[in-house]
C-alpha atoms as one frame of an Amber mdcrd trajectory, in Angstrom:
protein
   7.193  -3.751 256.744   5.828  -3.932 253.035   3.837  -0.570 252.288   0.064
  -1.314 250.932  -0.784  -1.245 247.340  -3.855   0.735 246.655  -6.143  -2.963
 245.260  -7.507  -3.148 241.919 -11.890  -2.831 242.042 -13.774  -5.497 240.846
 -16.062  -4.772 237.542 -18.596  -4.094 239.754 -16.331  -2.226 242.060 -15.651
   0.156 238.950 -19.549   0.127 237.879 -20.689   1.251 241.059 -17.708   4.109
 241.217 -18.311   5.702 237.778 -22.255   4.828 237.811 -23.746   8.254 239.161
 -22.054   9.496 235.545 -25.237   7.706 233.610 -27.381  10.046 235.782 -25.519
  13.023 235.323 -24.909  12.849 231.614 -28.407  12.049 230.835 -29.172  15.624
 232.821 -26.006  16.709 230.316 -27.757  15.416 227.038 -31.009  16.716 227.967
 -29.714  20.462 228.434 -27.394  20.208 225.011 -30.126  19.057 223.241 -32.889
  20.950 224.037 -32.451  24.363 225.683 -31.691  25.970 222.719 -35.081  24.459
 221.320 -36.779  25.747 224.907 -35.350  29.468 224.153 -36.194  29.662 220.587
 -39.944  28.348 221.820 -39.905  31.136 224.099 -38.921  33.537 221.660 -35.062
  33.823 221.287 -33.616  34.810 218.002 -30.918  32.393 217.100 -28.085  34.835
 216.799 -29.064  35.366 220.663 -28.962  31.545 221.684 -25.304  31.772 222.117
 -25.455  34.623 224.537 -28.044  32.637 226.768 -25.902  29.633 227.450 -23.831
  32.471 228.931 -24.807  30.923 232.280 -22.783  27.575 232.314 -19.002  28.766
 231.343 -19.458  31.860 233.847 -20.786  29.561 236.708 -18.026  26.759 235.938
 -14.729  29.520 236.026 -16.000  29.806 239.648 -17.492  26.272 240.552 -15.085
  23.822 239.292 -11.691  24.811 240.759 -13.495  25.709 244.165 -15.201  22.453
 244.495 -12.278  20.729 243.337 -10.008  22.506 246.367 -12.564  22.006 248.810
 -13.347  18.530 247.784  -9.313  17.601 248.324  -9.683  18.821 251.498 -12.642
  17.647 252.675 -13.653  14.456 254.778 -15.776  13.650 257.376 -18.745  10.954
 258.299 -19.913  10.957 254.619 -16.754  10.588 252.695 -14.847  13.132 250.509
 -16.530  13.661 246.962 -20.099  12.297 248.006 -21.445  15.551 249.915 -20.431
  17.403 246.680 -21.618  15.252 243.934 -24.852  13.993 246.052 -25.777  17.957
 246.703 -25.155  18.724 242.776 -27.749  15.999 242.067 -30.407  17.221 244.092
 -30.150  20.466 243.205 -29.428  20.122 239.453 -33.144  18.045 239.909 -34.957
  21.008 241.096 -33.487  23.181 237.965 -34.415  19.867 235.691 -37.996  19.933
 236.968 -37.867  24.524 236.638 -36.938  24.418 233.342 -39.893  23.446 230.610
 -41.911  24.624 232.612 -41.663  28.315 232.925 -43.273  30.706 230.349 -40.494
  33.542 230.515 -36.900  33.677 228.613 -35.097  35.014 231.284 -36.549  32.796
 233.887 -35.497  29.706 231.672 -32.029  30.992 231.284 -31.854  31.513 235.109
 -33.211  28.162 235.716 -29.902  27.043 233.174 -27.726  28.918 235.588 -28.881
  26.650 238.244 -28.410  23.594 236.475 -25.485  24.108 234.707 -24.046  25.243
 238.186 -25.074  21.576 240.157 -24.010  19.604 237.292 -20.564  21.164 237.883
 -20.509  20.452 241.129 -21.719  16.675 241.073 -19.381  16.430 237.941 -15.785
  17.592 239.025 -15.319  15.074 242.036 -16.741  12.503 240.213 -13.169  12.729
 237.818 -10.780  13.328 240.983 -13.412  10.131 242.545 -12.015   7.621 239.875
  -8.401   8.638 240.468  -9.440   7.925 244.529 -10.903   4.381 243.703  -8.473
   3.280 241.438  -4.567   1.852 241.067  -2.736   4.226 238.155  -2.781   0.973
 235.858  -6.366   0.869 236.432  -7.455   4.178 235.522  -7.748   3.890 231.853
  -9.847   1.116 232.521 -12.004   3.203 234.887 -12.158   6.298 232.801 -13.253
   3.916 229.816 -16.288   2.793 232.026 -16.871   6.427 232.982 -17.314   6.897
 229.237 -19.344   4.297 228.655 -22.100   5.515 231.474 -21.685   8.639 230.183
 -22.571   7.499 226.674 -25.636   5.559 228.045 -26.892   8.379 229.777 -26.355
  10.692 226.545 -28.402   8.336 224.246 -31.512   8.028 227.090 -31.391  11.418
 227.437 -31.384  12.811 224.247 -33.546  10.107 222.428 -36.109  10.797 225.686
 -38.800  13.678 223.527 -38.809  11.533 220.952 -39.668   8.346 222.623 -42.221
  10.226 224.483 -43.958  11.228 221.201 -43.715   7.907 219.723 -45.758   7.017
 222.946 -48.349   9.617 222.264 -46.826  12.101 223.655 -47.472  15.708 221.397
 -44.125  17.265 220.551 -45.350  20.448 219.258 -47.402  23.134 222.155 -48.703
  26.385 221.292 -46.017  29.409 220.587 -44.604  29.837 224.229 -45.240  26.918
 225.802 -42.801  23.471 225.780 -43.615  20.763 224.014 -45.247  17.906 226.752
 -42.844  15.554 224.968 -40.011  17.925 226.346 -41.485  18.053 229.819 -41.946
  15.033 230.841 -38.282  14.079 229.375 -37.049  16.162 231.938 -38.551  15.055
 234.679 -37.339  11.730 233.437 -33.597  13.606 234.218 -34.371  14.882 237.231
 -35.089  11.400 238.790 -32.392   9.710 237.008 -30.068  12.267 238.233 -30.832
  11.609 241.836 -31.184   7.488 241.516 -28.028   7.350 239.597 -25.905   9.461
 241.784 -27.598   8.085 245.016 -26.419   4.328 244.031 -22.757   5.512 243.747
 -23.057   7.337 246.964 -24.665   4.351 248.937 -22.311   1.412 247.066 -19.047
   2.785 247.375 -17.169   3.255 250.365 -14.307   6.052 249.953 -10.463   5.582
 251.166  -9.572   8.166 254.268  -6.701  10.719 253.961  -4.782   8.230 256.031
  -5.857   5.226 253.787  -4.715   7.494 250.701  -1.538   8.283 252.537  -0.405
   5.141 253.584  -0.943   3.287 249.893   2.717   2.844 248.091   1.387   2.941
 244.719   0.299   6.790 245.528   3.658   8.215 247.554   2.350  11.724 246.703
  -0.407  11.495 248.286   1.312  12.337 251.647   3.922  14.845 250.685   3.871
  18.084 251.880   1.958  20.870 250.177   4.260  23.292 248.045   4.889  26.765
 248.968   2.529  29.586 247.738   3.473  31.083 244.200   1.804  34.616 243.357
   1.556  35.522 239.545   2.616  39.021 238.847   1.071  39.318 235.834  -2.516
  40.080 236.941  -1.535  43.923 235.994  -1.555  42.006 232.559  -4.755  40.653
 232.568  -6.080  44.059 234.132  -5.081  46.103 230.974  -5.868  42.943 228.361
  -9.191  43.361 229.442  -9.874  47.057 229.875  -8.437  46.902 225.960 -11.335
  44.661 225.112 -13.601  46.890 226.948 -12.727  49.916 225.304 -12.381  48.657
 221.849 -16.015  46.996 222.403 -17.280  50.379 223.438 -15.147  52.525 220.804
 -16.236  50.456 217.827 -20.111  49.878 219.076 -19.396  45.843 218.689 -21.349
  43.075 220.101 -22.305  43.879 223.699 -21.989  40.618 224.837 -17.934  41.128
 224.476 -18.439  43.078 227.638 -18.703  40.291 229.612 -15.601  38.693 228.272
 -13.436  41.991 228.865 -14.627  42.234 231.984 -13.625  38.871 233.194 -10.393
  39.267 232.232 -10.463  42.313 234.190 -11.843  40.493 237.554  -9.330  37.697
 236.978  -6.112  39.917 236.556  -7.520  42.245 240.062  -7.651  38.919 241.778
  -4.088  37.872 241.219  -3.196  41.548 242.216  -5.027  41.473 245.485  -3.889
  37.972 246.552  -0.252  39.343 245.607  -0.958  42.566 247.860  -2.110  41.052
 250.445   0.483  37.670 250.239  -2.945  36.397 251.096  -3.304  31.753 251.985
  -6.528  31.434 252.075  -8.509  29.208 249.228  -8.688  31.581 245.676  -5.129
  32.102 246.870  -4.145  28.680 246.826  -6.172  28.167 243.741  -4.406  30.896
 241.857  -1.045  29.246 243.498  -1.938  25.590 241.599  -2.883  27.105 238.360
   0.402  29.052 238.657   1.843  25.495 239.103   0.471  23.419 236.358   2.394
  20.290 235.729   4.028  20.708 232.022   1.702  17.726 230.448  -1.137  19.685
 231.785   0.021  22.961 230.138   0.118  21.298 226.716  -3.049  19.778 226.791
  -4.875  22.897 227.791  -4.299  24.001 224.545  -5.894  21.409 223.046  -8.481
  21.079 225.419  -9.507  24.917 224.382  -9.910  24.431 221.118 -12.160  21.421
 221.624 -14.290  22.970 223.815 -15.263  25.923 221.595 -16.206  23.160 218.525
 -18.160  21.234 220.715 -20.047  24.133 222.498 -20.662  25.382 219.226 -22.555
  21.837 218.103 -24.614  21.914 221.245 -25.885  25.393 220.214 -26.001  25.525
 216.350 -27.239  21.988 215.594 -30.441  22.397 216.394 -30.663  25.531 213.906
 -28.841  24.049 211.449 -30.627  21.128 210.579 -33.881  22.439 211.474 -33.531
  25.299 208.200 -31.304  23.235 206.169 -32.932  20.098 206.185 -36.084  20.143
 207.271 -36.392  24.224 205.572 -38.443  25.119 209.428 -38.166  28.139 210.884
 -41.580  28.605 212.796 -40.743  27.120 216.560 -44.260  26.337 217.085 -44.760
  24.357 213.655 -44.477  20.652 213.166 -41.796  20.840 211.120 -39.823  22.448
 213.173 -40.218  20.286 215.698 -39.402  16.907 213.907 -36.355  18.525 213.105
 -35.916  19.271 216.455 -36.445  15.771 217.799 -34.120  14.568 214.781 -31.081
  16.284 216.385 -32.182  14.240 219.815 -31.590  11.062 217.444 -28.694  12.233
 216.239 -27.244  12.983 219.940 -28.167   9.718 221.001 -26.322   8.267 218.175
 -22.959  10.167 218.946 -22.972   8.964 222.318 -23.921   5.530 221.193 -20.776
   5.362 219.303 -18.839   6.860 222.317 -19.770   4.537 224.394 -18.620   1.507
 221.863 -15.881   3.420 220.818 -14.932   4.024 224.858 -13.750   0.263 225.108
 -11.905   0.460 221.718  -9.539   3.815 222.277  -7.379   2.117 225.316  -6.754
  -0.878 222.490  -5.434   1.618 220.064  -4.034   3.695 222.569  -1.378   0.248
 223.615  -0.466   0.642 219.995   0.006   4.197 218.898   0.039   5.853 222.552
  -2.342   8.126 224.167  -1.047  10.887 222.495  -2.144  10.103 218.685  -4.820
   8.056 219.796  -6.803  11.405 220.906  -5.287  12.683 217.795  -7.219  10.178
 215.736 -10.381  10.702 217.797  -9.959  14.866 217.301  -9.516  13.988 213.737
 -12.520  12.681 213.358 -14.508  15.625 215.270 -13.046  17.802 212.532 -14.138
  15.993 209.752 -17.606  15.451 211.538 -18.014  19.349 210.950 -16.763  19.317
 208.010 -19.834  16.695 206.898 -22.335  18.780 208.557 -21.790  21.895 206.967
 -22.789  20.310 203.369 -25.192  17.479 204.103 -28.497  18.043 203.413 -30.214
  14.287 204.206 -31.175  13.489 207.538 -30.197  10.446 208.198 -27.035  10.690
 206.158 -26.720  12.751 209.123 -25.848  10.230 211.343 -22.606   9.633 209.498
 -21.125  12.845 210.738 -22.779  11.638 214.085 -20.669   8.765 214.282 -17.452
  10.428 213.983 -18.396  12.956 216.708 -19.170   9.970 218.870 -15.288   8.933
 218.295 -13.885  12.142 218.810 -16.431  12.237 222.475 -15.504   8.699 223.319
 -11.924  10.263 222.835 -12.650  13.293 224.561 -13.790  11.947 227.774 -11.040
   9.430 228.457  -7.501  10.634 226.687  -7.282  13.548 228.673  -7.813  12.137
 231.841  -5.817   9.131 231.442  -2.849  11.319 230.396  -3.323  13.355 233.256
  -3.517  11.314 235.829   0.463  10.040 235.363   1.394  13.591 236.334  -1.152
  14.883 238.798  -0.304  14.558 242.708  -2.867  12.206 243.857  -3.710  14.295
 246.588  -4.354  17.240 244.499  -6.843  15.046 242.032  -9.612  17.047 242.876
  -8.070  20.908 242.710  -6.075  20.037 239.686  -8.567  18.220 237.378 -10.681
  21.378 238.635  -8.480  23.766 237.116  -8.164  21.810 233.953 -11.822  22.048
 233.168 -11.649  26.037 233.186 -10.135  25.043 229.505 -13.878  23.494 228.630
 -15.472  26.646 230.353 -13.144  29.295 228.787 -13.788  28.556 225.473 -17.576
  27.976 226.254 -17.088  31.640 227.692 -15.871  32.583 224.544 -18.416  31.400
 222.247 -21.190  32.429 224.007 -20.359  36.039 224.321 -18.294  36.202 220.474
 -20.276  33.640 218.103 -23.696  35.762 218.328 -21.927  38.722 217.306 -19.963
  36.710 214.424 -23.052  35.845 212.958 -24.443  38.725 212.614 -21.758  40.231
 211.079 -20.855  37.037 208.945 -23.301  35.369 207.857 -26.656  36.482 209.210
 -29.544  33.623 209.340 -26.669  31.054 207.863 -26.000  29.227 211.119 -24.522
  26.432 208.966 -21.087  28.394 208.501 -20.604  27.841 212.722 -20.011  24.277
 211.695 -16.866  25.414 209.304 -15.700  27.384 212.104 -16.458  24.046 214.555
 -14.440  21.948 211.764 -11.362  24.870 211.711 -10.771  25.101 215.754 -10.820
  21.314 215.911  -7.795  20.503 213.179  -6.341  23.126 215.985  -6.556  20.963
 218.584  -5.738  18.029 216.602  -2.286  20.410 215.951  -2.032  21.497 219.406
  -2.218  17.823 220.682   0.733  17.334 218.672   2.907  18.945 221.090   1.712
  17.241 224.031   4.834  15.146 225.773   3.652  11.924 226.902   4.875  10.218
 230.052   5.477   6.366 230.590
């Protein structure tokens, strides 16, 4: 008896899959763009910024590899990935709707908390929910249309104040308060975020474990699981971070280091409790799978680090950075300041613009070079990108580092994946791809506890030089990608 293939989707069949990205990334665009603005507005320093976007890399260590396990393992009247992704949606609405519209610093960073937390869970299964839907020769092609909703979604959402004030709409609001402009672009998010997401869940109908199982073209998907593996070197970790703990202490650095050292403590007592206790239960089997990490995996996680911690550095230091060095504002509340403000939305649209162009272009280029250089081009790029920010002083020459980003993104979002997905275990899509994104939340970890303090200690009320450092850790992933091994 001939074993099922797993059938190709339609175009529409892939539209509807991936479309609940456009919703999610315009929630995406409108945080990167404009919380920083929000906490300056409410009276954040901008050595501090970097400190307040704590919220997001702590929340996603936790949220993405859990969701991911539980999301592999889950099925019942309403699918596999849909409870996750639909329940991210909803809530990450509430925090969209929270957000401009509170008056206190630390209630807007707790309202980022709660939105950077939903957006990771709507956002891992929707990965591992492409791999589902799709035949491996298909999934470039799906991960391409992912990228192209997601690139939609960035341009509506971070051209939204500025539309809004073309409308009429002020864009400037007394010290304290958010711009109306801002406001009402969120609420904009919020009920994107829900439609978007809603139409995937409704329009797409989800294969069953047995479906999964029984398809030829995914044999893995019904092996057995492996055995447990416990890492001994938690006792590693453990002293790594009480190091960091006592040299933060010992020299009176940057507070905020505390939180990194102490991490690495929690993760290293972890592994040594699920050793102790030869425990099977979920953060054991995590642990077990990150101990496990295919080989391709382990090489790009490299590169994925040092990606991460240039682009989480443009999210936070662009809006500074052009704001004093090109339209020479410092005063939150003042119009200036604000049109430079809304210029960075522009220039966020325009990267994911050319991402979403450049989405259809990288799997042509990628038939000719490989996967492997063809991010290497597109990280390229980023680097250069940085490089152009740090010493252009004309807004919309602006745009021309812009357009590179939007490469390197277009890059970003798709390479990875596509490379991944000829060594993951299809029925360890979600858990896997889970554990893969701790390299974007690391290094977001990283920078918001380290780059405050490097500023103040480097160049104080110069947050141009973060773009050198942006340009520096990119050529390292562009070197680390080198090593990557690509499969057939």
């Amino acid at each position: 008896m001939n074993t099922p293939q797993k059938p190709a989707q339609t175009f529409w069949g892939l539209w509807n899959t991936s479309f609940g990205f456009f919703g999610i990334q315009l929630a995406f665009a409108l945080q990167n763009a404009n919380v920083s603005r929000i906490f300056q507005a409410l009276g954040s320093k901008v050595d501090d910024l970097a400190f307040l976007w704590i919220a997001g890399p702590v929340t996603g260590l936790v949220v993405q590899p859990l969701i991911g396990h539980w999301s592999d393992r889950t099925w019942g009247r309403f699918g596999r990935r849909r409870p996750y992704f639909v329940a991210g949606a909803v809530l990450a609405a509430l925090a969209l709707l929270g957000l401009p519209n509170t008056p206190l610093l630390i209630a807007a960073a707790l309202f980022l908390w709660l939105l950077d937390a939903s957006l990771n869970v709507a956002m891992e299964p929707f990965r591992a929910f492409v791999g589902d839907m799709t035949p491996p020769h298909q999934r470039a092609q799906g991960f391409a249309l992912q990228t192209w909703f997601i690139g939609a979604g960035a341009v509506l959402g971070s051209l939204a104040p500025a539309a809004f004030n073309a409308l009429g709409i002020a864009n400037t609001a007394p010290e304290g308060v958010i711009p109306p402009s801002v406001r009402y672009s969120f609420y904009l998010g919020a009920f994107a975020m829900v439609a978007a997401v809603a139409w995937t869940a409704l329009r797409v109908r989800e294969y069953s474990p047995a479906e999964m199982a029984a398809f030829a073209d995914e044999p893995e998907a019904a092996a057995g699981h492996e055995p447990l593996v416990y890492p001994a070197r938690g006792p590693l970790w453990m002293l790594g971070g009480a190091a960091l703990l006592g040299v933060v202490l010992a020299l009176g650095l940057d507070k905020q280091l505390l939180v990194l050292g102490g991490g690495l403590v929690a993760f290293g007592l972890l592994q040594v409790v699920v050793r102790a206790r030869a425990s099977t239960g979920t953060l054991a089997q995590v642990i077990s799978d990150l101990a496990q990490m295919p080989r391709a995996m382990r090489q790009l996680a490299l590169a994925q680090f040092f990606t991460w911690v240039a682009l989480f550095i443009l999210w936070i230091y662009t809006t500074p950075v052009v704001t004093r060095e090109v339209f020479h504002a410092t005063d939150t509340s003042g119009a200036a300041y604000n049109a430079g403000a809304d210029w960075v939305g522009v220039m966020f649209a325009f990267y994911n613009g050319v991402a979403a162009l450049a989405a259809f272009a990288l799997p042509v280029l990628a038939r000719r070079i490989g996967n492997v250089r063809t991010h290497m081009v597109g990280l390229g790029a980023g680097a250069l990108a940085f490089l152009l920010l740090l010493v252009i002083r004309d807004a919309h020459l602006l745009l021309l580092p812009m357009a590179l980003v939007g490469v390197a993104w277009a890059s970003i979002l798709g390479m990875p994946y596509v490379i991944l997905t000829r060594v993951l275990p299809a029925r360890k899509f979600g858990i896997y791809i889970g554990l893969f994104n701790l390299f974007i939340v690391i290094p977001q970890l990283i920078v918001a506890t380290a780059m405050g303090g490097v500023m103040r200690s480097f160049f104080p009320d110069q947050p141009k030089w973060t773009m050198l450092v942006a340009a520096v850790v990119m050529a390292g992933a562009v070197i680390a990608m080198a090593r990557v091994e690509e499969q057939d």
